Coordinates of C-alpha atoms and ligand atoms in Angstrom, one line a residue:
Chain V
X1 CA 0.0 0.0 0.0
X2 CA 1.0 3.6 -0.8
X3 CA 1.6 5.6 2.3
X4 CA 2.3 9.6 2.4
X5 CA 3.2 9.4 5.7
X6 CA 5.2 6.8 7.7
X7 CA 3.0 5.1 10.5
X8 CA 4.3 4.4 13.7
X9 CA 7.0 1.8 14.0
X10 CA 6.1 -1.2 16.1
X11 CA 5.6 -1.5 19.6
X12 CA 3.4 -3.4 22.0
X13 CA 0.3 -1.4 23.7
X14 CA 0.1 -2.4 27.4
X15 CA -2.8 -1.2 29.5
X16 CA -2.1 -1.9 33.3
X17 CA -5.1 -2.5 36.0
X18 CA -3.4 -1.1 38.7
X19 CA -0.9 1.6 39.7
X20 CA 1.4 -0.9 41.3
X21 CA 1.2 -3.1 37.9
X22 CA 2.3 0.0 36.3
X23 CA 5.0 0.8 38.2
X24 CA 6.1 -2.8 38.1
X25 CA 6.2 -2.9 34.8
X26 CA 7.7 0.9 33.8
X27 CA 10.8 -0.7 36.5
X28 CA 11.3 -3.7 34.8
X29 CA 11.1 -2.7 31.3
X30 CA 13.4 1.1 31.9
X31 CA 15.0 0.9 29.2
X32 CA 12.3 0.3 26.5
X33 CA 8.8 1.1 28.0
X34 CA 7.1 4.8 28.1
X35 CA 4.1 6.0 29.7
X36 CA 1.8 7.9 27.4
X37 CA -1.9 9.7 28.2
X38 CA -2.7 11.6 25.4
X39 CA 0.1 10.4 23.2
X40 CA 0.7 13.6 21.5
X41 CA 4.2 14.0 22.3
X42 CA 4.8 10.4 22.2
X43 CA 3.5 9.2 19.2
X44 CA 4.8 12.1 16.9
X45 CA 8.4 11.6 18.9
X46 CA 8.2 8.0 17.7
X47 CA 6.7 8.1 14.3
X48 CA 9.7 10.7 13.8
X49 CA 12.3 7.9 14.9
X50 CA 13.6 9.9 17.8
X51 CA 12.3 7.2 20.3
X52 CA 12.1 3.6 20.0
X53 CA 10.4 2.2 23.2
X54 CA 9.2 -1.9 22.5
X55 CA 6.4 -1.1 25.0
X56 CA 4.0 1.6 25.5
X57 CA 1.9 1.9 28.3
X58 CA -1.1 3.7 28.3
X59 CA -2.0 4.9 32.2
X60 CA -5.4 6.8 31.3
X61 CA -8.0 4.1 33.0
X62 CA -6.1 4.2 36.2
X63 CA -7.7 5.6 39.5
X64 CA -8.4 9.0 40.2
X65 CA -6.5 10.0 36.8
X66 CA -9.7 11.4 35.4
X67 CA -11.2 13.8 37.7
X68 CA -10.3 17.7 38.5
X69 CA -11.7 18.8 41.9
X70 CA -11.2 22.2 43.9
X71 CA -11.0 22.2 47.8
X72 CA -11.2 25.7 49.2
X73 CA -9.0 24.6 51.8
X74 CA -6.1 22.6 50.2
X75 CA -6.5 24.1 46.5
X76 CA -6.8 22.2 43.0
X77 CA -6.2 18.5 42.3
X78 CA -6.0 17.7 38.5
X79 CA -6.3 13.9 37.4
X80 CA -2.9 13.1 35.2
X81 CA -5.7 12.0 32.6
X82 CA -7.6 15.2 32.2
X83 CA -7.3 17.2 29.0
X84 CA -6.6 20.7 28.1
X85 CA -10.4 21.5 27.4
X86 CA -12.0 20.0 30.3
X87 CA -8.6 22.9 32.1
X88 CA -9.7 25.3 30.1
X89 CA -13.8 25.1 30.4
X90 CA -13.9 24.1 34.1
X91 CA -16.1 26.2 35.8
X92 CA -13.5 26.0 39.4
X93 CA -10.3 26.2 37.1
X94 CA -11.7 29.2 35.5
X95 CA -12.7 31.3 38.8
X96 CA -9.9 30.5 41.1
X97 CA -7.2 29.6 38.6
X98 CA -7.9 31.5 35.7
X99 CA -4.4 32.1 34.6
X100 CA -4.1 28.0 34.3
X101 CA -7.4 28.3 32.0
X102 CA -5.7 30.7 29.6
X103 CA -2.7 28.4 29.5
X104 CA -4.3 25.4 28.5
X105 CA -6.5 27.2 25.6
X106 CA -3.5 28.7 24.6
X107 CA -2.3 24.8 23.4
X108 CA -2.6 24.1 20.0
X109 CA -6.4 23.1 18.4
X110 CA -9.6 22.4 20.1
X111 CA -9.0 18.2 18.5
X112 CA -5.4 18.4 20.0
X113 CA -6.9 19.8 23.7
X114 CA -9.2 17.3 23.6
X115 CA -5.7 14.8 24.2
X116 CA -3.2 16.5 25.5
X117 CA -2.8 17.2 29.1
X118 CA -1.4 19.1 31.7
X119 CA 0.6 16.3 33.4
X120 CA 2.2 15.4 29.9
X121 CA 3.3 18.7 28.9
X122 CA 5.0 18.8 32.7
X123 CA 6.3 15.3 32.0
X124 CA 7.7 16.3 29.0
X125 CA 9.3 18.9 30.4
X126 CA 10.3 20.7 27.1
X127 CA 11.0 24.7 27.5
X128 CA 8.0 25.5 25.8
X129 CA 5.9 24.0 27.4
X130 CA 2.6 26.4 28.0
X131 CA 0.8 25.2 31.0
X132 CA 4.3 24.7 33.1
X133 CA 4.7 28.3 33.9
X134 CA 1.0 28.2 35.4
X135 CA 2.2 25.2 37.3
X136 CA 5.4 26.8 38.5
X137 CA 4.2 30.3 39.6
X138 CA 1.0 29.0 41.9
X139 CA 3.7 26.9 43.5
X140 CA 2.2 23.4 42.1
X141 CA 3.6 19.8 42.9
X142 CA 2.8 16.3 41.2
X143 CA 1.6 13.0 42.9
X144 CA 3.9 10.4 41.9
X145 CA 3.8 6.6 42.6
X146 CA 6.7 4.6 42.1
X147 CA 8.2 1.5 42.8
X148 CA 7.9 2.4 46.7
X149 CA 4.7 4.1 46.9
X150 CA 3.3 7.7 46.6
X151 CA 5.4 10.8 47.2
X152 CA 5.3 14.3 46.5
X153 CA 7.5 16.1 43.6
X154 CA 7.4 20.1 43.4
X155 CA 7.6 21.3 40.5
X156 CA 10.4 23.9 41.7
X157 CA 13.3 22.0 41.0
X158 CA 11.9 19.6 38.6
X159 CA 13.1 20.1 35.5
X160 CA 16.5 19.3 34.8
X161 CA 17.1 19.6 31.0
X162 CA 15.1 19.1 28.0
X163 CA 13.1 16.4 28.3
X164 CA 14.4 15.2 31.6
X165 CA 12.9 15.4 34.6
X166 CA 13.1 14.2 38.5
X167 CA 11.2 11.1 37.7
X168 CA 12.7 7.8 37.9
X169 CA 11.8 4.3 36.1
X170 CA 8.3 2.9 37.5
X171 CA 7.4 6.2 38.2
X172 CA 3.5 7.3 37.1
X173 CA 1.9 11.0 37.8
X174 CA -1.3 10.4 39.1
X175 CA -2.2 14.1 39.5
X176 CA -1.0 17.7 39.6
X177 CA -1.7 19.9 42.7
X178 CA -1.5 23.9 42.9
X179 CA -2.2 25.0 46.0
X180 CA -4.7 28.1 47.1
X181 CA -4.1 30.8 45.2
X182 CA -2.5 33.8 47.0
X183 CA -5.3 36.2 48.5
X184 CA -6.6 38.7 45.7
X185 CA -3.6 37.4 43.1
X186 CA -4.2 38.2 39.1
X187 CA -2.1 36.3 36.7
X188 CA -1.1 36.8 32.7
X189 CA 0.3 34.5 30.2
X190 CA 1.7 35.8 26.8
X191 CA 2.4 33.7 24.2
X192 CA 4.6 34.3 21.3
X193 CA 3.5 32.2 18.6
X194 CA 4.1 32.1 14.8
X195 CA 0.6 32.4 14.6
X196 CA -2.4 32.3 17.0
X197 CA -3.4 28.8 17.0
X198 CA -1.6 25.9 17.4
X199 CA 1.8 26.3 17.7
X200 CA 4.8 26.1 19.9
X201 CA 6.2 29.0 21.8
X202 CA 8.6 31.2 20.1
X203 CA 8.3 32.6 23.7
X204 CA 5.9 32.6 27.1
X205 CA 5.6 35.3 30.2
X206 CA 3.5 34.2 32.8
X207 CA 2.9 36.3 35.5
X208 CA 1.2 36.2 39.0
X209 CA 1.4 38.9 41.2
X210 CA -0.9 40.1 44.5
X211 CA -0.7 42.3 47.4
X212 CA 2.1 41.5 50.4
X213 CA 2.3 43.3 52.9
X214 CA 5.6 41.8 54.2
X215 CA 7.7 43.1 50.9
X216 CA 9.5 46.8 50.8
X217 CA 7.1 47.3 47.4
X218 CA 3.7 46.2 48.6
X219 CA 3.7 43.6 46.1
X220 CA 4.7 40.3 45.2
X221 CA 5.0 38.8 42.1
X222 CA 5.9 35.4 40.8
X223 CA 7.3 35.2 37.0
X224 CA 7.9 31.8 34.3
X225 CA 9.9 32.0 31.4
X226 CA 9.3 29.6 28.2
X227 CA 11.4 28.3 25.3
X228 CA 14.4 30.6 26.4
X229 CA 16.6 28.4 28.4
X230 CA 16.8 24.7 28.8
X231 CA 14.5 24.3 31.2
X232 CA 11.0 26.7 32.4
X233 CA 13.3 29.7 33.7
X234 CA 12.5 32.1 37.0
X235 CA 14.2 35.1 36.4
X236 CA 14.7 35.2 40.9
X237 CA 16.3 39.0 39.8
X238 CA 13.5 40.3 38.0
X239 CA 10.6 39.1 40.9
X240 CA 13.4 40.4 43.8
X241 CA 12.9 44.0 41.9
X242 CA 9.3 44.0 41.9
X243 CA 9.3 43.2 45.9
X244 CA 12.0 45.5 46.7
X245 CA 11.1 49.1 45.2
X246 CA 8.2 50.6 44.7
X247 CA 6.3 49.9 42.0
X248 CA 6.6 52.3 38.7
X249 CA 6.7 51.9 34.9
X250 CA 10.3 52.4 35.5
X251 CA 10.5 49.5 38.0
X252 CA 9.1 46.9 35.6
X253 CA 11.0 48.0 33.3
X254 CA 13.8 47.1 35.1
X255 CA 12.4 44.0 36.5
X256 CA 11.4 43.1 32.7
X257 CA 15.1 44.0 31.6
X258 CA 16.3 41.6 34.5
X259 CA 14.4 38.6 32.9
X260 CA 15.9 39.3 29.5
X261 CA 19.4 39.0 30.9
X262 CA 18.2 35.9 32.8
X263 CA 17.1 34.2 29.8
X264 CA 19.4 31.8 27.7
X265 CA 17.7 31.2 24.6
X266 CA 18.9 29.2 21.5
X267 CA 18.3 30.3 17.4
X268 CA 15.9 28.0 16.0
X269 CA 13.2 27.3 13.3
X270 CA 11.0 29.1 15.1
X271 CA 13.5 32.2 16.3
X272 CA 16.6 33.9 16.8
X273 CA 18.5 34.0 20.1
X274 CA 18.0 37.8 19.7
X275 CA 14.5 38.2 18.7
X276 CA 13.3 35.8 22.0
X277 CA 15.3 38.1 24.2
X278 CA 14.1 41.1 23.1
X279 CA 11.0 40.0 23.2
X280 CA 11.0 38.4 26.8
X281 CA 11.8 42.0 28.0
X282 CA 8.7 43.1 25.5
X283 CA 6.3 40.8 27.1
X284 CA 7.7 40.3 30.5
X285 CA 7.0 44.5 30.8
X286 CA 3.4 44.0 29.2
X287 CA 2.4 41.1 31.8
X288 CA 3.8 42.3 34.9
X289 CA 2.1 46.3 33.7
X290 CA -1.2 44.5 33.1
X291 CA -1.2 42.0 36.4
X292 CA 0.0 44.9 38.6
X293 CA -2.6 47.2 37.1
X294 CA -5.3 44.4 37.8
X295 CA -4.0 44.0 41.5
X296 CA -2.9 47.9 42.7
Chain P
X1 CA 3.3 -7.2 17.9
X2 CA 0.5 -8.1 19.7
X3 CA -2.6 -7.7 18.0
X4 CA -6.0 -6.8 19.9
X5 CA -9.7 -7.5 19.4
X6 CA -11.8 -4.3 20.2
X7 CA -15.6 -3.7 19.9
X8 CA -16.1 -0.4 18.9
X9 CA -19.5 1.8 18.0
X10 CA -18.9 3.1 14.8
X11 CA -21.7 5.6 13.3
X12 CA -24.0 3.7 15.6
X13 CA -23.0 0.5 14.4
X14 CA -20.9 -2.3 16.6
X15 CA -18.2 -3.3 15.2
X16 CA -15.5 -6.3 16.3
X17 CA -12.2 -5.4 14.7
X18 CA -8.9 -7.3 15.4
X19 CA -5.8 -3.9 15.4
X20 CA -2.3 -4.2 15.6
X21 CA -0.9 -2.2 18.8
X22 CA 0.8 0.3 16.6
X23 CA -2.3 1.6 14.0
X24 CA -4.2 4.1 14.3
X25 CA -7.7 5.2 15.1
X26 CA -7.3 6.8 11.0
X27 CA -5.6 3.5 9.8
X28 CA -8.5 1.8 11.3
X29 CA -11.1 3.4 9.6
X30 CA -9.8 4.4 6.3
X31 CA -7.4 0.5 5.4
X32 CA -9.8 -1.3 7.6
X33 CA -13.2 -0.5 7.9
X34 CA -12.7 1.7 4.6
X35 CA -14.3 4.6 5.7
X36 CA -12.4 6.8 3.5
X37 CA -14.5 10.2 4.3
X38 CA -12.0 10.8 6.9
X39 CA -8.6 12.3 5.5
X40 CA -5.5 12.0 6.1
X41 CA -3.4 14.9 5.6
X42 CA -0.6 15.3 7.9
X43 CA -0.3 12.1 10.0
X44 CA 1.0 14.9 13.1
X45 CA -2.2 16.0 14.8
X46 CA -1.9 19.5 12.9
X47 CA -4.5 19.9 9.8
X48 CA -7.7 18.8 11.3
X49 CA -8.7 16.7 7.9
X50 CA -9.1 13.3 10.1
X51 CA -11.0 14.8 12.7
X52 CA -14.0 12.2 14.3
X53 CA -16.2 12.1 17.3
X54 CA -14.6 10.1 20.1
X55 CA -16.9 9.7 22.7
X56 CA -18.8 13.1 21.8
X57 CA -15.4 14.7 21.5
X58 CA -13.7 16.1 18.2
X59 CA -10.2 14.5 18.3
X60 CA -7.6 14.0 15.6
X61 CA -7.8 10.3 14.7
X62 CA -3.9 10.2 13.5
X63 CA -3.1 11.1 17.0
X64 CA -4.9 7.9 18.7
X65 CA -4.0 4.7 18.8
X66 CA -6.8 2.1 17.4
X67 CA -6.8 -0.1 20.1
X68 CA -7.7 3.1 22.7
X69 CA -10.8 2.4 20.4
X70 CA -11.9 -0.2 22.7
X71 CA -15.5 0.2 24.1
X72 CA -15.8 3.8 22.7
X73 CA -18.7 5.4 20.2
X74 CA -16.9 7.2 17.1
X75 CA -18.6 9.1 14.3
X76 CA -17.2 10.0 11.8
X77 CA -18.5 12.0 8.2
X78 CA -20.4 9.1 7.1
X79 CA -22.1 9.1 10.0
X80 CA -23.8 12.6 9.9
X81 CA -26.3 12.0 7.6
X82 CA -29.3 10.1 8.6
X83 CA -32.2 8.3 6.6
X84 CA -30.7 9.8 3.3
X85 CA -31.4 13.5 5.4
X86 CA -28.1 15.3 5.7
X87 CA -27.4 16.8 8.6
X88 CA -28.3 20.9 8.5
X89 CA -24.3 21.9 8.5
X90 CA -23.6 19.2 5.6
X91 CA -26.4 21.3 3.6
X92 CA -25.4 24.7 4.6
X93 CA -22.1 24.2 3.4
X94 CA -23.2 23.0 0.2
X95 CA -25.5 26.3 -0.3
X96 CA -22.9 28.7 1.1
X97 CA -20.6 27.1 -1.1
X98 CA -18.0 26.3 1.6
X99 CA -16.9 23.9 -0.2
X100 CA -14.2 23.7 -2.6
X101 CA -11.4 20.7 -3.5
X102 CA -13.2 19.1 -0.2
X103 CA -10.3 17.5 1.1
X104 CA -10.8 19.5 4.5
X105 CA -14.4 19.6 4.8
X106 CA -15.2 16.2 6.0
X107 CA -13.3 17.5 9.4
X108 CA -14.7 20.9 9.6
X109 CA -18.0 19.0 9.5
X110 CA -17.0 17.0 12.6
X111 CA -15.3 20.1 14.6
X112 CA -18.8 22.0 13.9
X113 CA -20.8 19.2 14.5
X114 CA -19.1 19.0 18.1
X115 CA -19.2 22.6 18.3
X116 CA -22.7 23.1 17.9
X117 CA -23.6 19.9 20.0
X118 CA -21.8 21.9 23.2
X119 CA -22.8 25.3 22.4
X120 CA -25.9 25.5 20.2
X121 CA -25.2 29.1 20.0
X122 CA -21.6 30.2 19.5
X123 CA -20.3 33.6 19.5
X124 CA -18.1 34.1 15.8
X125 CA -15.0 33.7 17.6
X126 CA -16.1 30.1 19.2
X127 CA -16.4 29.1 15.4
X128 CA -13.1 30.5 14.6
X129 CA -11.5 28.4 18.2
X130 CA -13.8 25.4 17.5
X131 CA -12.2 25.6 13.3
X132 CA -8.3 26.8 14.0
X133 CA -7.3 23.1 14.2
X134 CA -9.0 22.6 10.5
X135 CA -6.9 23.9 7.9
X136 CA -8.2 24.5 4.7
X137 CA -6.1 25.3 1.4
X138 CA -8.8 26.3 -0.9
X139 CA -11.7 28.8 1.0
X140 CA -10.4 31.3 3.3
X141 CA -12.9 30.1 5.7
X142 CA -15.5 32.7 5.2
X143 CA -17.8 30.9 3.8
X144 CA -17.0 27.7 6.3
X145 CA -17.7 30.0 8.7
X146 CA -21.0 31.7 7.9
X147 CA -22.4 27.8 7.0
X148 CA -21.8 27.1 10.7
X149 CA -23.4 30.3 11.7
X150 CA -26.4 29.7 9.6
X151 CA -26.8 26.0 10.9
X152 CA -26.4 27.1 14.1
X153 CA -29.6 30.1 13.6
X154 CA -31.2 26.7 12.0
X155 CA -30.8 24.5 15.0
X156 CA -32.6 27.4 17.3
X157 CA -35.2 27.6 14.5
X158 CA -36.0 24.1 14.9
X159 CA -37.8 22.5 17.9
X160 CA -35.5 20.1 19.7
Ligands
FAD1 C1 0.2 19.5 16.5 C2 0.7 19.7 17.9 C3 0.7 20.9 18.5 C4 1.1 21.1 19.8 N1 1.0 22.4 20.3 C5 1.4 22.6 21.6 C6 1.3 23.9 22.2 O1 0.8 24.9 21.5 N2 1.8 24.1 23.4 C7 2.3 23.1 24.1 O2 2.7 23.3 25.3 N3 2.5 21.8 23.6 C8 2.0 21.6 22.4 N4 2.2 20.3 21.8 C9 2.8 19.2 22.6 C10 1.8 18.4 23.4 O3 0.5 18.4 22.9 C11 1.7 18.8 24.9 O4 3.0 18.7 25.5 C12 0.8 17.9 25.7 O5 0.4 18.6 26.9 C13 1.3 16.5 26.1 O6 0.3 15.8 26.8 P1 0.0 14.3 26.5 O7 -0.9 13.8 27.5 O8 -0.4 14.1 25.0 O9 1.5 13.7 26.7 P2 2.1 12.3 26.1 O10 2.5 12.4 24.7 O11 1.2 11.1 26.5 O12 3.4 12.2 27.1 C14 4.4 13.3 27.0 C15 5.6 12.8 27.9 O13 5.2 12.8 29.3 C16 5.4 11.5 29.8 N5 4.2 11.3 30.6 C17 2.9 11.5 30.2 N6 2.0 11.2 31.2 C18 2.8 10.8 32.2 C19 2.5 10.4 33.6 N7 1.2 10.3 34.0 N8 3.5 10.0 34.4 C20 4.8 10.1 34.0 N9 5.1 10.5 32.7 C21 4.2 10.8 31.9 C22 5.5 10.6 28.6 O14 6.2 9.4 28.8 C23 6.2 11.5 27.6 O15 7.5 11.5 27.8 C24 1.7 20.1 20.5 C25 1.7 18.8 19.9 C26 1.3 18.6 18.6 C27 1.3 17.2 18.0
FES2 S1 -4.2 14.0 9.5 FE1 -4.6 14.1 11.6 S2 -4.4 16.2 12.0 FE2 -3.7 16.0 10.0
FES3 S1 -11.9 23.0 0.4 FE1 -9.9 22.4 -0.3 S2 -8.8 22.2 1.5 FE2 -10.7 23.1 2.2

């Protein structure tokens, strides 16, 4: 048969019962078996020939993966198996997490939300990743069970390249957590994209900032950097600014000029080196001047 | 590879197909069941033209696996019509003329149909969201897009 496109190469599809199966399994098998959810990573990274696992091991039917639920107390628990759209439409996400709403629309097409998730793109951990900023600034941590159990993993301190992560073989996200929302907090995600739907980051800003009364400034705000460093980037300089003076347009300017020297972008298809600096100081100034003008 | 038997709901019929682990749901249904309405254009998840119903929910059918077919209801074009009556978006594209080489529209069909099936009454920018992962090479949309609007004015017309 005449094929356009190359299918994917062979593997075996395993679907385990149980977490503990699963992590079994992902142990034994390290070196050739992958986790997928939505597959949309996966499948074009191994229809392209970049990976060759013999195994893959779909993890959507497991427990608790499916559900997104909102405790005033404790904050937002989201199911490793829910997709970008049911993010982006959910009435709790939308009022106490709005910030985390825009950043899932902001993925690719309404077919492609309905696949993709949020605990993929953090697994994948690539750079441009646009619902990992979200993740970062409300301070949000993963569920993980492994070979020994459940544990916690914040995301702070995650990410450790491109693709690689803190997660070790038999290890399966069951859920993403973000905790409460800071009192009164606005947030703002900019993305950069070759055009407006469905495409990679050339760049992200996300933003978070509220009220503190325990900073020199008044204000506090919390800032995530995509697809200009190797790995989601805090520019610590640029939020230390925005605590420590008091707020002007000449302050975030600063502070925006701060993450521009933070970030370490590469040239690629998509972008020069140049361009995504500039432009991080461009949108980092428009996102912090449009939270803080939400939050003053 | 290991092969596996799936029942699947295909344009409300039941089907028992036997799938390879690594084909997909767009494999299935064009080599297999040859339901060739669905298009493959890009294999990557980024054109829209093999778009289907999965459970209710417009998804690109390159980007899931067959076997993930397992217990699930699909539609797909050929399944819009029903008792030789077209569905109202199928004949609103044909009188707006939203149609030209066709190659797109059996997917634009499906990301309308699921549009207008969770908001009967979408705002001209939830048309242009619910259509940006539907690309089409021949239109420039317009007319793509005022067929949807029309069928969705229909729909209210129409007692449920
Ligand atoms: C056409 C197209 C457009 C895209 N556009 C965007 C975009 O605009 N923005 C964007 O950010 N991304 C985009 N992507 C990338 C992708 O859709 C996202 O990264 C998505 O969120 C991945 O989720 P998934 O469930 O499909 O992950 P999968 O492909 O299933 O998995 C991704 C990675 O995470 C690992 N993983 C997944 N789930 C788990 C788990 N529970 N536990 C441990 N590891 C796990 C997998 O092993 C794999 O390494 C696009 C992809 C395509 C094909
Ligand atoms: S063929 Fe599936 S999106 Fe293009
Ligand atoms: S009508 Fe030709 S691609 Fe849309």
């Amino acid at each position: 048969m005449l094929t356009a496109h190359p299918g994917l190469p062979e593997f075996d599809y395993i679907k385990p019962k149980t977490l503990a199966e699963a992590s079994a399994f992902l142990a034994e098998h390290s070196k050739d078996a992958r986790i997928f959810v939505g597959g949309t990573d996966v499948f074009v990274r191994m229809r392209d020939g970049f990976w060759k696992e013999k195994y893959l091991v779909d993890v959507k039917g497991l427990e608790g993966m499916k559900s997104v639920s909102f405790d005033p107390r404790a904050g937002l628990t989201i199911g490793a198996a829910v997709n970008m759209n049911q993010i982006a439409e959910s009435a709790e996400v939308k009022a106490h997490y709005p910030l985390l709403a825009e950043a899932a629309h902001s993925v690719a097409s309404f077919q492609l939300r309905s696949r993709a998730t949020i605990a993929g793109n953090i697994c994948n951990a690539s750079p441009a990743g646009d619902t990992i900023g979200a993740g970062m600034v409300f301070g949000g941590s993963l569920s993980v069970h492994g070979v020994g159990g459940f544990r916690r993993e914040p995301l702070d301190g995650f990410f450790l390249g491109p693709g690689r992560t803190q997660l070790q073989a038999g290890d399966v996200v069951t859920a993403v957590h973000l905790p409460l929302p800071p009192k009164g907090a606005a947030g703002k995600y900019i993305k950069l994209g070759r055009n407006n739907i469905g495409d990679l980051a050339i760049i992200g800003v996300t933003a978070l900032g509220w009220r503190d009364g325990e900073t020199p400034s008044g204000y506090r705000f919390r800032i995530a950097l995509a697809s200009v460093a190797p790995v989601p980037l805090v520019p610590v300089a640029a939020e230390k600014i925005l605590a420590e003076k008091p707020i002007t347009d000449a302050v975030i300017a600063e502070a925006a000029n701060a993450a521009m020297e933070a970030a370490t972008p590469i040239d690629d298809v998509r972008g020069s080196a140049r361009y995504r600096k500039l432009m991080v100081r461009n949108l980092t100034k428009q996102a912090v001047a449009e939270v803080w003008g939400r939050i003053q | 590879m290991a092969y596996h038997r799936i029942t699947t709901t295909i344009n409300g019929a039941t089907d028992v197909v036997d799938v390879p682990s690594n084909m997909t749901l767009l494999q299935m249904l064009r080599d297999k069941l040859a339901l060739t309405g669905t298009k493959n254009g890009c294999a990557a998840g980024e054109c829209g033209a093999c778009t289907v119903l999965f459970n209710g929910e417009a998804v690109n059918s390159c980007m899931v696996l067959a076997v993930e077919a397992d217990g699930a209801d699909i539609v797909t074009v050929e399944g819009l019509a029903h008792d030789s009556q077209l569905d109202p978006l199928q004949e609103l594209f044909v009188s707006e003329g939203a149609v030209q080489c066709g190659f797109c529209i059996p997917g634009m069909l499906i990301s309308a149909r699921a549009l207008l099936d969770r908001r009967p009454n979408p705002a001209d920018h939830d048309i242009r969201d619910a259509l940006s992962g539907n690309l089409c090479r021949c239109t420039g949309y317009v007319r793509i897009i005022k067929a949807v609007k029309e069928a969705a004015k229909r729909g209210h017309a129409e007692p449920a």
